[in-house]
PDB file of C-alpha atoms in Angstrom:
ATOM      1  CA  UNK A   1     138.591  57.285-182.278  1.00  0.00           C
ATOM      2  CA  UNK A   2     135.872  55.061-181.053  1.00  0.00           C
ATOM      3  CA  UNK A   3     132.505  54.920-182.111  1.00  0.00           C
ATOM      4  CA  UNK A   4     130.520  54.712-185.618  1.00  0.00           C
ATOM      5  CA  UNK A   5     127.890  52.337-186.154  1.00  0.00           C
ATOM      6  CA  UNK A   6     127.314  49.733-183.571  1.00  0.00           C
ATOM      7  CA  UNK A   7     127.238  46.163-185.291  1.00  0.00           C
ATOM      8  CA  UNK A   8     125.416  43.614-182.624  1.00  0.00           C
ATOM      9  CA  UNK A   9     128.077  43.588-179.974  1.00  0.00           C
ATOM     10  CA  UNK A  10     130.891  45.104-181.769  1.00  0.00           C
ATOM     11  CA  UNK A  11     131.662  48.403-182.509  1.00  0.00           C
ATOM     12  CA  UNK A  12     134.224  50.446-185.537  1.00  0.00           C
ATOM     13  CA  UNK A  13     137.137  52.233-184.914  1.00  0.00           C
ATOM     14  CA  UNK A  14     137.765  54.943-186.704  1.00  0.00           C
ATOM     15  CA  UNK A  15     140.764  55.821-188.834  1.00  0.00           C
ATOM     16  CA  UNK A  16     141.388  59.666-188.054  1.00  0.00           C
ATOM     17  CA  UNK A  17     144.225  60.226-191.292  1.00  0.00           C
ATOM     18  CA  UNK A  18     141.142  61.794-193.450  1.00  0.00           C
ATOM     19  CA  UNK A  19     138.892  63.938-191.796  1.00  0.00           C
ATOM     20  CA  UNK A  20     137.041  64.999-194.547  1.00  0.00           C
ATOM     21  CA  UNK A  21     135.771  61.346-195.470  1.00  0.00           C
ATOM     22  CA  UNK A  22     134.778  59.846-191.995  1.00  0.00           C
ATOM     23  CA  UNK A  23     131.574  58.400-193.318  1.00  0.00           C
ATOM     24  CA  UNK A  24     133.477  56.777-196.044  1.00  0.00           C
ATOM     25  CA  UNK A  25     133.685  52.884-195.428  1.00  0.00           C
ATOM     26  CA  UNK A  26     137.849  53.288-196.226  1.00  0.00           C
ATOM     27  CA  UNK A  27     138.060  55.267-192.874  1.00  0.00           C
ATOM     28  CA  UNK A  28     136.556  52.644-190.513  1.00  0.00           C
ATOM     29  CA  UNK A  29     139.358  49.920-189.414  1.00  0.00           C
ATOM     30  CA  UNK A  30     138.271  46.843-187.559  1.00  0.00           C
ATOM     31  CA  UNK A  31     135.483  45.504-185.885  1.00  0.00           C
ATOM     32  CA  UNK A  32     136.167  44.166-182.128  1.00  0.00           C
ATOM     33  CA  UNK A  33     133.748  41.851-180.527  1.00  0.00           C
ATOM     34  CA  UNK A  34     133.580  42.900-177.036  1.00  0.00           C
ATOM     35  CA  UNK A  35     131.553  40.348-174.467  1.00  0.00           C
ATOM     36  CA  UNK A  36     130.368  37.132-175.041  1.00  0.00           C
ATOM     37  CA  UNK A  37     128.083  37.640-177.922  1.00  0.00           C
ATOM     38  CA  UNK A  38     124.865  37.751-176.549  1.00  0.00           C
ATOM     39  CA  UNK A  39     124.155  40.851-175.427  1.00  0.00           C
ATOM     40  CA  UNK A  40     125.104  44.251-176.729  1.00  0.00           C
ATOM     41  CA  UNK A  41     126.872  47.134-176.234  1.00  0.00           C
ATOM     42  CA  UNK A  42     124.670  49.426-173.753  1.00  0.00           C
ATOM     43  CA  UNK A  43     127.276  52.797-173.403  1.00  0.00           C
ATOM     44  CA  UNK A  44     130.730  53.538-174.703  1.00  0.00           C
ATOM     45  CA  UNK A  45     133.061  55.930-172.786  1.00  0.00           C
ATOM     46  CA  UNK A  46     136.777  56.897-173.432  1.00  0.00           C
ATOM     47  CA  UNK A  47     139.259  57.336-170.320  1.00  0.00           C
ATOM     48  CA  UNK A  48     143.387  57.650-169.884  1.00  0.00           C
ATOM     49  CA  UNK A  49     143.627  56.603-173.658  1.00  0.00           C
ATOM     50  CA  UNK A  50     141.745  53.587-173.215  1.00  0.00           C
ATOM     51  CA  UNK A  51     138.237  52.583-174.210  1.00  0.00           C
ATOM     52  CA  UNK A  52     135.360  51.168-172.282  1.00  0.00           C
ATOM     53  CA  UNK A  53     131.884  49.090-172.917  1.00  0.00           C
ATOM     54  CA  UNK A  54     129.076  48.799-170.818  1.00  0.00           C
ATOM     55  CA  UNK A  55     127.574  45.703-171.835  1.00  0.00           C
ATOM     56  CA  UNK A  56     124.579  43.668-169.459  1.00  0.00           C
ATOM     57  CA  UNK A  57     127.931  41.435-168.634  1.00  0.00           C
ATOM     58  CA  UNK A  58     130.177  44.276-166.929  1.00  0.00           C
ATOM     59  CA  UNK A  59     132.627  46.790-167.594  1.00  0.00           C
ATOM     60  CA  UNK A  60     135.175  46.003-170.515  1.00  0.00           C
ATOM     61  CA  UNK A  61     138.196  48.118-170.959  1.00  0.00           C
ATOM     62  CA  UNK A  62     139.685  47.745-174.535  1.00  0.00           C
ATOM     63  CA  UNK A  63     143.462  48.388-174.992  1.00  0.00           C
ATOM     64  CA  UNK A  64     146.011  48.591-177.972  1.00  0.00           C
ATOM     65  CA  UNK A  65     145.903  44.917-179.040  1.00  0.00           C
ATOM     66  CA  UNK A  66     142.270  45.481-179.455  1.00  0.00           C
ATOM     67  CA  UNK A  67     141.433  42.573-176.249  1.00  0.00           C
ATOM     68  CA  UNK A  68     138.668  43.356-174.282  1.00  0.00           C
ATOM     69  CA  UNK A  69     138.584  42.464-170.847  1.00  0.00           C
ATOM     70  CA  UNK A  70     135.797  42.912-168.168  1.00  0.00           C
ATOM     71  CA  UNK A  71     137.349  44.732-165.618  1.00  0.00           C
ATOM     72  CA  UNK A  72     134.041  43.408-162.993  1.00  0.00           C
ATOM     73  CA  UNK A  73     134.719  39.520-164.053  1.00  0.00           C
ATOM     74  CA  UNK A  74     133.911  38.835-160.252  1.00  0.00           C
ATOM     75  CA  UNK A  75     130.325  40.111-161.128  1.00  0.00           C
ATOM     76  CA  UNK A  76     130.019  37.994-164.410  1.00  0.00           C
ATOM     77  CA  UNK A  77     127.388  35.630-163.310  1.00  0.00           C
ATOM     78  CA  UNK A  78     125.232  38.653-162.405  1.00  0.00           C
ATOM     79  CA  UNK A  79     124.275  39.409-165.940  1.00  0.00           C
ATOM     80  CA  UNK A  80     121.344  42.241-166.117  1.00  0.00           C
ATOM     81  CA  UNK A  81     119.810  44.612-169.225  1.00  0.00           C
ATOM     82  CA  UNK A  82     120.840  47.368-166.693  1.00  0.00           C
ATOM     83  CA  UNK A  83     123.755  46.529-165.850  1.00  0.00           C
ATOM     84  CA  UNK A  84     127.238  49.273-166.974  1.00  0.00           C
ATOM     85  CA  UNK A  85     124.576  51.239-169.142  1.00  0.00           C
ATOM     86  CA  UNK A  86     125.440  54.406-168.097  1.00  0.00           C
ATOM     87  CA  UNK A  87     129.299  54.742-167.633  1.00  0.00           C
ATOM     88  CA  UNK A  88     130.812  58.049-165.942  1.00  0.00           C
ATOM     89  CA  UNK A  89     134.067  59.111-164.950  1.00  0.00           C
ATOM     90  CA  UNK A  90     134.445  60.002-161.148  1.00  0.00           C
ATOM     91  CA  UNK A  91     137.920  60.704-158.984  1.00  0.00           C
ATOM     92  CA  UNK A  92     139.942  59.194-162.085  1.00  0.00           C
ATOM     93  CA  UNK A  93     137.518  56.286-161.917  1.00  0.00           C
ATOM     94  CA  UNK A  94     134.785  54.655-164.418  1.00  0.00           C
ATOM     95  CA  UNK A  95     132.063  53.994-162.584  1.00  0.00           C
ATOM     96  CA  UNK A  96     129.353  52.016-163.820  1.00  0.00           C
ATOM     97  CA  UNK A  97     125.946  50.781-162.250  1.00  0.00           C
ATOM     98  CA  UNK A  98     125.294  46.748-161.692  1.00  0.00           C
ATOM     99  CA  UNK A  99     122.850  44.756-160.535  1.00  0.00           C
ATOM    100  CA  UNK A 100     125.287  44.226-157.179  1.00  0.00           C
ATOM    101  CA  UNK A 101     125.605  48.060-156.789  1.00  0.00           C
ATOM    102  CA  UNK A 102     127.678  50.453-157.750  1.00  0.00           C
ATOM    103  CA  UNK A 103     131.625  50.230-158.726  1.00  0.00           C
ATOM    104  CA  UNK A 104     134.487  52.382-159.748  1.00  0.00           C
ATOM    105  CA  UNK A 105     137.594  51.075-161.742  1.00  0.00           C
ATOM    106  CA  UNK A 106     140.465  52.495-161.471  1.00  0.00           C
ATOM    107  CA  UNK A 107     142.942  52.111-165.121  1.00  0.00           C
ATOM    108  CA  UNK A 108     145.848  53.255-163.432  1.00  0.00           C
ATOM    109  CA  UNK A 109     145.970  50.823-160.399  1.00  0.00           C
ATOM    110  CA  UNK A 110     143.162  47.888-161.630  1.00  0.00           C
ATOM    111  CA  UNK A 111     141.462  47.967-158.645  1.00  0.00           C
ATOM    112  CA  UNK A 112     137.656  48.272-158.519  1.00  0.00           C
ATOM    113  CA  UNK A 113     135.996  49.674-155.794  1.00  0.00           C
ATOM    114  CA  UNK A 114     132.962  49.087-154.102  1.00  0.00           C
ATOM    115  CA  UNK A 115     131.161  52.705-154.159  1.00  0.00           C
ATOM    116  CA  UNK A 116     127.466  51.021-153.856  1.00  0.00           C
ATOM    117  CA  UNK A 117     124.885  52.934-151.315  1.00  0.00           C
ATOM    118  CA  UNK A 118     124.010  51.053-147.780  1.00  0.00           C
ATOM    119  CA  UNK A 119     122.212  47.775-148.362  1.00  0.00           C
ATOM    120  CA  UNK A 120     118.551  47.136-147.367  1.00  0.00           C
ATOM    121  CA  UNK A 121     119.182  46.668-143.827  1.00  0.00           C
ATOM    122  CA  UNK A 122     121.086  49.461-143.313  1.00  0.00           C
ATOM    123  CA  UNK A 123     119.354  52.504-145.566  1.00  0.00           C
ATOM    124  CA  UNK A 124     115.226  53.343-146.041  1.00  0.00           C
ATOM    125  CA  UNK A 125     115.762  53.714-149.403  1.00  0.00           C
ATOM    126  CA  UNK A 126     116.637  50.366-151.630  1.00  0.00           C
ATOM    127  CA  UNK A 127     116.585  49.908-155.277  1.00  0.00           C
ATOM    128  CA  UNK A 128     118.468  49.616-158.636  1.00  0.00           C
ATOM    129  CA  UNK A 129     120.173  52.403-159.470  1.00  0.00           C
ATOM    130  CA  UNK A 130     119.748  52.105-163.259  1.00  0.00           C
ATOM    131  CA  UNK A 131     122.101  55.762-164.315  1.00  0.00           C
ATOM    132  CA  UNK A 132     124.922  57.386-162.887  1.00  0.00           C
ATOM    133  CA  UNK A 133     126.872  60.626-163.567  1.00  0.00           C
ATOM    134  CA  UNK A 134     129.156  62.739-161.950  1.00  0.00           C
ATOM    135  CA  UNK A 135     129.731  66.305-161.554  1.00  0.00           C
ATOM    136  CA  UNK A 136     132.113  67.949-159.609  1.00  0.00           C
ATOM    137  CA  UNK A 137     132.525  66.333-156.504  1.00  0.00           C
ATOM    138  CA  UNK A 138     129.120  64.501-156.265  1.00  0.00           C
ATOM    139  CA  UNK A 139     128.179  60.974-158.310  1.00  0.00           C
ATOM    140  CA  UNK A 140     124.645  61.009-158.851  1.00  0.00           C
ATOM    141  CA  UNK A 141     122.315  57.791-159.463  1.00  0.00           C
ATOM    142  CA  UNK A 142     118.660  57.244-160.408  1.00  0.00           C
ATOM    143  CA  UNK A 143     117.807  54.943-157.918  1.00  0.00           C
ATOM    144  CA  UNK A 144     114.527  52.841-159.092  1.00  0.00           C
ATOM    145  CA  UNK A 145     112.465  51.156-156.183  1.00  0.00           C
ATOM    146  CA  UNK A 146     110.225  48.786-158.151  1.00  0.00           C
ATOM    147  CA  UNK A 147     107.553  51.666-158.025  1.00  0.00           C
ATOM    148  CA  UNK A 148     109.636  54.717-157.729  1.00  0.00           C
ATOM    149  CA  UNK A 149     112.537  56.513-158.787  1.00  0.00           C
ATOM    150  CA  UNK A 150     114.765  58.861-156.531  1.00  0.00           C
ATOM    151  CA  UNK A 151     117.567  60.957-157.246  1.00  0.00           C
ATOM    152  CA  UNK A 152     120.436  60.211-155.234  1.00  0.00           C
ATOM    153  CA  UNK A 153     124.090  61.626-154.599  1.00  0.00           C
ATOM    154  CA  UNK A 154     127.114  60.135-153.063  1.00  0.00           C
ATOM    155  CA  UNK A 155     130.240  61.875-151.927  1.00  0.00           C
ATOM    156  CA  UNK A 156     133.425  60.885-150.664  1.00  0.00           C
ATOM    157  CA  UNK A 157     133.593  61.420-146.776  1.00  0.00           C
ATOM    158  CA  UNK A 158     136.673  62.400-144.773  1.00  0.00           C
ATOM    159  CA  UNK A 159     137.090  58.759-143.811  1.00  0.00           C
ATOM    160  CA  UNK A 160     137.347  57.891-147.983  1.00  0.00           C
ATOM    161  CA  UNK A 161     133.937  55.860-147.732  1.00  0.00           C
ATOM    162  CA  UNK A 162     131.405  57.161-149.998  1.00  0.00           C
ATOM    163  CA  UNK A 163     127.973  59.331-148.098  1.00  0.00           C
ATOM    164  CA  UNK A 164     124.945  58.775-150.070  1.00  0.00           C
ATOM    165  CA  UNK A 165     121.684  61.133-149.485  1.00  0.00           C
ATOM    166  CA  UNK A 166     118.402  61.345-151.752  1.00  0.00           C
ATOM    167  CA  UNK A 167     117.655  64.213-153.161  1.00  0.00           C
ATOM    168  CA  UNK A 168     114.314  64.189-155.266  1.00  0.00           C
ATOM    169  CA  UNK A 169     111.228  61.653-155.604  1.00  0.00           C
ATOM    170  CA  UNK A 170     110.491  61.903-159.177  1.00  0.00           C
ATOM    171  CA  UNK A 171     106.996  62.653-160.142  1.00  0.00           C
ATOM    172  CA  UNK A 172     106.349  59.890-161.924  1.00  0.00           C
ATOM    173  CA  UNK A 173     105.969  56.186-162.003  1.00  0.00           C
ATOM    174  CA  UNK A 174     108.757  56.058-164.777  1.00  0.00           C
ATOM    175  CA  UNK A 175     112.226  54.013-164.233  1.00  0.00           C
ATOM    176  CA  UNK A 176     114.946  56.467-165.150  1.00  0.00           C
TER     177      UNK A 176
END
């Protein structure tokens, strides 16, 4: 089971045999260093029996041998405090937020998918989205401006590209 204290940029996994002593040192097995080393662990999220980080570096999915690899290398150089800080799961996807947009991995297949709002010159409304969450059929983003945030959602149109509308100005100045 993942989770436990985070140390720097690793984190424990826990040894489920002894339920009744999961704070006891005995029960946590191994410490994995996920990332580079420099920047930590922002969100941890658990999907088709595999786990994944959000660290400032990308999205890394862990498997059995306890190797961590980020699953947005291509976006690598792009390194950002916001960056995968939020993770989600949407249409059998985990979809985190990056400085380059917004991106959905697929576990079963490998393939990530571009699911990022229109650019500047083609939408009103530019920004970072900084969080993302899904519910139902609808991903949602906070979408930060440099002054503002909105609230955004995106759904999948008939032609499998995803439609992305704002919602709500927030009241406040605040990034979300």
């Amino acid at each position: 089971k993942a989770g436990g204290p985070s140390i720097d940029n690793g984190y424990y996994l826990q040894v489920c045999g002894n339920r009744a002593g999961i704070c006891s040192p005995a029960n946590w097995g191994a410490t994995y260093q996920i990332g580079d080393g420099h920047w930590s662990i922002k969100t941890l999220i658990g999907f088709a029996d595999q786990v994944f980080a959000g660290t400032p570096a990308g999205l890394f999915a862990g498997d059995q041998t306890g190797t961590f690899v980020n699953v947005l290398s291509t976006l690598g150089g792009q390194m950002h405090p916001d960056n995968s800080r939020d993770l989600t799961i949407f249409e059998d996807k985990v979809v985190a937020q990056h400085l380059a947009g917004v991106f959905g991995y697929q576990p079963a297949t490998g393939q990530v998918e571009d699911m990022s709002p229109p650019r500047a010159d083609r939408s009103p409304l530019t920004g970072l989205i900084r969080t993302v969450r899904a519910h139902g059929r609808y991903l949602y983003g906070g979408l930060y401006t440099g002054s503002q945030t909105h609230l955004i959602a995106g759904l999948r149109t008939n032609n499998g590209r995803m439609a992305w509308h704002s919602l709500q100005k927030l009241p406040s100045v605040m990034k979300v």
